[in-house]
């Protein structure tokens, strides 16, 4: 079974070809235009998806050495996301499915992130039930993945997502958008012998539930940036490293603490970490350590290119949907 999938929910146009559950090819066009606007402008994003999606399809099919009419299943992200952007991937998928009389499968973007764990992994390798944190620029949710087709949301952010809060702090530090990756890189430059002025932020963990809240922390970080600018007129390289290290520290502390708490409360046998923020090196280290020390299997996408938005995760979710009905 060949599956051709499209992801266009935000600012990445991604097309992937799978043969059963094996990725044959994926090409993604990332819209750099939003760096200048420091955020995604929906109409601009949609136009750019339309400009690039057909060239990506051609490249992916050429890599696979197949023609469009060989594809058995067309799939696209249906929700959530920017509506004008989603419409491009959805329209292309639906048109191709109708024209070639093939199956069409809609995929929920977040379920795609969760199923990214199954790329390059056999289903038998996973230990269910799994508690999964999906953290990205838009969403910040905890899921109890009971069995392959049973997913229940058990926690969510009440305001910003972790990625969004890092992106907003990064914007005030004049880092490129999205800033999560740059904050991660700057934090890795932390040297205790040089960086003595690490800001401390409160550990915000709403009680009685498994939710998250990041907007207060973001405001505290923005105040810290203002104070430093007042003090020495500009943000220095030392400030960048100290603020990045302190801010990333609190974000990863909150995410990992809540994830571990959720694993214990739900009795999940394993832990998953997906979405753009799952690329964060500090968060991965904390979870790897917990997993080793407590003998709890821990899964994160096999490749960094499956962490951020990508069509391979949409394709693998569609593959398992197709298997369900076959
Ligand atoms: O899943 P994704 O590509 O798109 C959304 O669905 O939002 O996630 C993008 C988010 C952005 O907020 C970006 O700053 C964040 O993931 N991100 C990171 C890292 N790489 C990307 N955050 C922390 N550390 C990283 N290394
Ligand atoms: Zn995403």
XYZ file of C-alpha atoms and ligand atoms in Angstrom:
353
model
C 0.000 0.000 0.000
C 1.366 3.418 -1.024
C 0.256 6.471 0.982
C 0.833 10.093 -0.046
C 0.278 12.543 2.815
C 0.159 16.319 3.161
C 0.773 18.496 6.206
C 0.003 22.200 5.808
C -1.528 23.223 9.147
C 0.832 26.114 9.812
C 3.979 27.301 8.027
C 5.558 24.027 6.851
C 4.459 22.498 3.562
C 5.334 18.838 3.863
C 4.667 15.875 1.584
C 5.532 12.267 2.459
C 5.315 8.936 0.687
C 5.002 5.740 2.684
C 4.985 2.134 1.484
C 2.967 0.520 4.278
C 4.613 1.851 7.452
C 7.981 2.569 5.823
C 8.885 6.120 4.851
C 10.078 6.214 1.229
C 10.530 9.968 0.901
C 9.593 13.232 2.558
C 10.216 16.785 1.425
C 9.312 19.836 3.462
C 9.355 23.507 2.573
C 9.686 25.788 5.598
C 8.366 29.304 5.082
C 11.153 31.659 6.087
C 9.010 34.680 5.172
C 7.535 34.612 8.705
C 10.925 35.398 10.252
C 10.490 39.013 9.126
C 6.943 39.279 10.521
C 8.061 37.470 13.734
C 5.044 35.196 13.442
C 2.871 33.423 10.882
C 0.456 35.504 8.782
C -2.292 32.997 7.761
C -3.002 34.369 4.266
C 0.705 34.562 3.439
C 1.219 31.003 4.719
C -1.668 29.658 2.596
C -0.368 31.310 -0.570
C 3.104 29.868 0.027
C 1.668 26.363 0.589
C -0.090 26.646 -2.792
C 3.159 27.831 -4.417
C 5.232 24.896 -3.146
C 3.049 21.829 -2.684
C 3.090 20.586 -6.304
C 6.885 20.706 -6.621
C 7.141 18.727 -3.380
C 4.735 16.077 -4.710
C 6.848 15.720 -7.868
C 10.063 15.279 -5.839
C 8.571 12.721 -3.465
C 7.103 10.628 -6.301
C 10.391 10.793 -8.220
C 12.258 9.529 -5.128
C 9.796 6.652 -4.842
C 9.972 5.925 -8.572
C 6.166 5.826 -8.816
C 3.381 7.692 -10.615
C 0.438 9.396 -8.917
C -1.967 6.670 -10.025
C 0.060 4.072 -8.065
C -0.836 5.790 -4.776
C -3.526 3.866 -2.855
C -4.305 6.356 -0.086
C -4.196 10.160 -0.018
C -4.124 11.774 3.421
C -4.023 15.300 4.789
C -4.117 17.120 8.101
C -7.729 18.179 8.636
C -7.471 19.994 11.999
C -6.413 21.805 14.128
C -4.442 24.565 12.441
C -4.724 27.766 10.428
C -7.825 27.317 8.286
C -6.461 28.914 5.074
C -3.314 26.761 5.372
C -5.196 23.546 6.126
C -7.418 24.120 3.098
C -4.484 23.859 0.677
C -3.389 20.374 1.825
C -6.988 19.208 2.177
C -8.020 20.429 -1.269
C -5.006 18.847 -2.961
C -5.564 15.507 -1.178
C -9.285 15.440 -1.904
C -8.853 16.412 -5.553
C -6.237 13.704 -6.129
C -8.293 11.065 -4.303
C -11.405 11.871 -6.359
C -9.509 12.102 -9.658
C -7.749 8.779 -9.116
C -10.686 7.083 -7.353
C -8.571 6.294 -4.285
C -9.088 6.351 -0.529
C -8.963 9.683 1.299
C -8.071 9.844 4.996
C -8.244 12.953 7.201
C -5.765 13.064 10.053
C -5.930 15.087 13.247
C -2.620 16.970 13.559
C -2.076 16.094 17.233
C -2.807 12.417 16.615
C -0.199 12.667 13.865
C 2.339 13.936 16.422
C 1.458 11.049 18.771
C 1.781 8.466 15.975
C 5.192 9.929 14.996
C 6.471 7.531 17.669
C 5.535 4.692 15.291
C 7.780 5.918 12.475
C 10.704 3.455 12.174
C 9.270 1.468 15.099
C 7.178 -1.678 15.154
C 3.915 -1.549 17.052
C 5.088 -4.528 19.131
C 7.954 -2.408 20.513
C 5.538 -0.050 22.292
C 4.290 -0.600 25.821
C 0.676 0.471 26.297
C -0.791 2.296 28.088
C 1.598 5.178 27.396
C 1.453 8.722 28.742
C 2.382 11.150 25.960
C 3.289 14.817 26.152
C 2.683 16.628 22.875
C 4.334 20.038 23.136
C 4.616 22.420 20.220
C 4.155 26.051 19.271
C 0.371 25.746 19.446
C -0.507 22.851 21.660
C 0.623 21.545 24.990
C -1.315 18.437 25.906
C -0.980 15.241 27.889
C -2.566 12.098 26.469
C -3.247 8.685 27.926
C -2.573 6.414 24.934
C -4.418 3.360 26.153
C -4.127 1.207 23.057
C -3.409 1.934 19.387
C -6.790 3.530 18.620
C -7.723 4.757 22.112
C -6.343 8.182 23.016
C -7.663 10.277 25.897
C -6.585 13.835 26.729
C -5.751 14.097 30.433
C -4.139 17.535 30.640
C -3.615 20.687 28.661
C -2.285 24.211 28.905
C -4.726 26.783 30.236
C -2.977 29.583 28.321
C 0.211 29.500 26.204
C 1.989 26.375 25.003
C 5.610 25.743 26.025
C 6.846 26.385 22.479
C 4.797 29.554 22.144
C 6.144 30.917 25.429
C 9.727 30.205 24.310
C 8.988 31.840 20.952
C 7.602 34.964 22.648
C 10.543 35.276 25.043
C 12.848 34.675 22.066
C 11.141 37.496 20.177
C 11.983 39.917 23.017
C 15.578 38.690 22.830
C 15.554 39.358 19.051
C 16.127 35.695 18.247
C 14.843 34.310 14.919
C 11.318 32.826 14.852
C 10.520 30.177 16.015
C 12.981 30.678 18.861
C 12.838 27.332 20.727
C 15.799 25.895 18.845
C 17.920 29.036 19.433
C 17.096 29.133 23.152
C 18.163 25.464 23.290
C 21.458 26.275 21.516
C 22.171 29.322 23.724
C 21.391 27.361 26.909
C 23.996 24.772 25.862
C 26.641 27.523 26.024
C 26.007 27.952 29.765
C 29.242 27.821 31.757
C 28.897 28.010 35.578
C 32.304 29.704 35.812
C 31.140 32.602 33.620
C 27.365 32.803 33.892
C 26.637 33.735 37.503
C 23.407 35.678 37.079
C 20.860 33.009 36.115
C 17.304 34.324 36.625
C 15.116 32.105 38.758
C 11.492 31.561 37.783
C 8.675 30.062 39.890
C 7.636 26.465 39.324
C 4.044 26.962 38.130
C 2.117 23.684 38.338
C -1.663 24.085 38.723
C -2.842 21.770 41.510
C -5.639 19.152 41.379
C -5.236 18.497 37.679
C -2.602 17.745 35.062
C -2.751 21.110 33.306
C -0.009 23.591 32.458
C 0.278 27.372 32.592
C 3.098 29.308 30.946
C 1.852 32.872 30.462
C 2.921 34.088 33.956
C 6.418 32.720 33.401
C 6.626 34.421 30.041
C 5.724 37.765 31.677
C 8.387 37.188 34.369
C 10.986 36.533 31.649
C 9.948 39.663 29.743
C 10.353 41.710 32.972
C 13.820 40.224 33.445
C 14.758 41.277 29.899
C 13.474 44.835 30.548
C 15.444 45.067 33.800
C 18.667 44.054 32.082
C 18.119 46.538 29.253
C 17.513 49.282 31.853
C 20.652 48.231 33.696
C 23.108 48.143 30.804
C 21.207 49.553 27.790
C 21.284 46.354 25.733
C 21.081 42.587 25.820
C 24.569 41.109 25.792
C 25.645 37.597 24.739
C 25.954 36.781 28.478
C 22.350 37.936 29.053
C 21.189 35.782 26.139
C 22.855 32.689 27.565
C 21.757 33.352 31.171
C 18.115 34.070 30.279
C 17.942 31.146 27.824
C 19.449 28.767 30.382
C 17.129 29.964 33.172
C 14.001 30.018 31.030
C 14.612 26.694 29.329
C 15.384 25.260 32.780
C 11.998 26.202 34.213
C 10.053 25.146 31.097
C 11.714 21.725 30.945
C 11.332 21.331 34.716
C 7.574 21.959 34.498
C 7.066 19.729 31.445
C 9.060 16.819 32.860
C 7.590 17.068 36.387
C 4.019 17.041 35.056
C 4.761 14.243 32.609
C 6.282 12.064 35.340
C 3.414 12.919 37.719
C 0.908 11.957 35.003
C 2.711 8.662 34.373
C 2.497 7.806 38.061
C -1.121 8.950 38.477
C -2.407 7.100 35.417
C -0.262 4.015 35.958
C 1.039 4.264 32.382
C 3.699 1.650 31.552
C 5.709 3.954 29.311
C 6.297 7.602 28.404
C 6.187 9.415 25.061
C 7.420 12.869 24.135
C 6.386 14.356 20.772
C 5.920 17.685 18.950
C 8.355 20.478 18.118
C 9.472 20.921 21.754
C 10.395 17.216 21.954
C 13.525 18.235 20.011
C 14.722 20.091 23.131
C 18.037 18.620 24.293
C 17.568 19.422 28.014
C 14.072 17.916 28.153
C 15.259 14.761 26.413
C 18.118 14.369 28.910
C 15.772 14.673 31.915
C 13.342 12.109 30.484
C 16.123 9.694 29.441
C 17.521 9.806 32.983
C 14.101 9.187 34.551
C 13.444 6.344 32.135
C 16.782 4.646 32.892
C 16.600 5.085 36.653
C 13.017 3.856 36.893
C 13.060 1.282 34.138
C 10.128 2.954 32.341
C 10.342 2.723 28.532
C 10.525 6.168 26.981
C 9.837 6.998 23.331
C 10.491 10.100 21.331
C 10.462 10.330 17.512
C 13.342 8.304 16.027
C 14.512 11.241 13.934
C 14.547 14.978 14.709
C 12.684 15.544 11.431
C 9.656 13.771 12.911
C 9.490 16.160 15.930
C 8.334 19.369 14.254
C 5.449 19.471 11.803
C 5.976 16.909 9.043
C 3.911 14.837 6.635
C 5.487 11.501 7.654
C 3.529 11.601 10.927
C 0.301 12.288 8.992
C 1.095 9.388 6.674
C 1.801 6.902 9.491
C -1.438 7.880 11.279
C -3.285 7.366 7.975
C -1.546 3.990 7.486
C -2.887 2.723 10.815
C -6.358 4.069 9.965
C -6.270 2.251 6.629
C -5.173 -0.957 8.415
C -8.099 -0.616 10.815
C -10.651 -0.685 8.041
C -8.888 -3.261 5.842
O 5.258 20.856 16.175
P 5.784 22.158 15.663
O 6.765 22.112 14.519
O 4.640 23.099 15.193
C 3.444 23.302 15.846
O 2.513 22.456 15.712
O 3.407 24.333 16.559
O 6.445 22.921 16.903
C 7.090 24.153 16.756
C 7.528 24.613 18.143
C 7.999 26.072 18.150
O 7.407 26.746 19.242
C 9.504 25.929 18.348
O 10.092 27.032 19.015
C 9.579 24.669 19.186
O 8.601 23.813 18.632
N 10.910 24.038 19.144
C 11.699 23.880 20.223
C 12.890 23.274 19.775
N 12.784 23.072 18.434
C 11.546 23.541 18.058
N 11.497 24.210 21.514
C 12.483 23.924 22.375
N 13.657 23.367 22.017
C 13.902 23.008 20.739
N 15.070 22.444 20.403
Zn 2.552 20.420 15.318
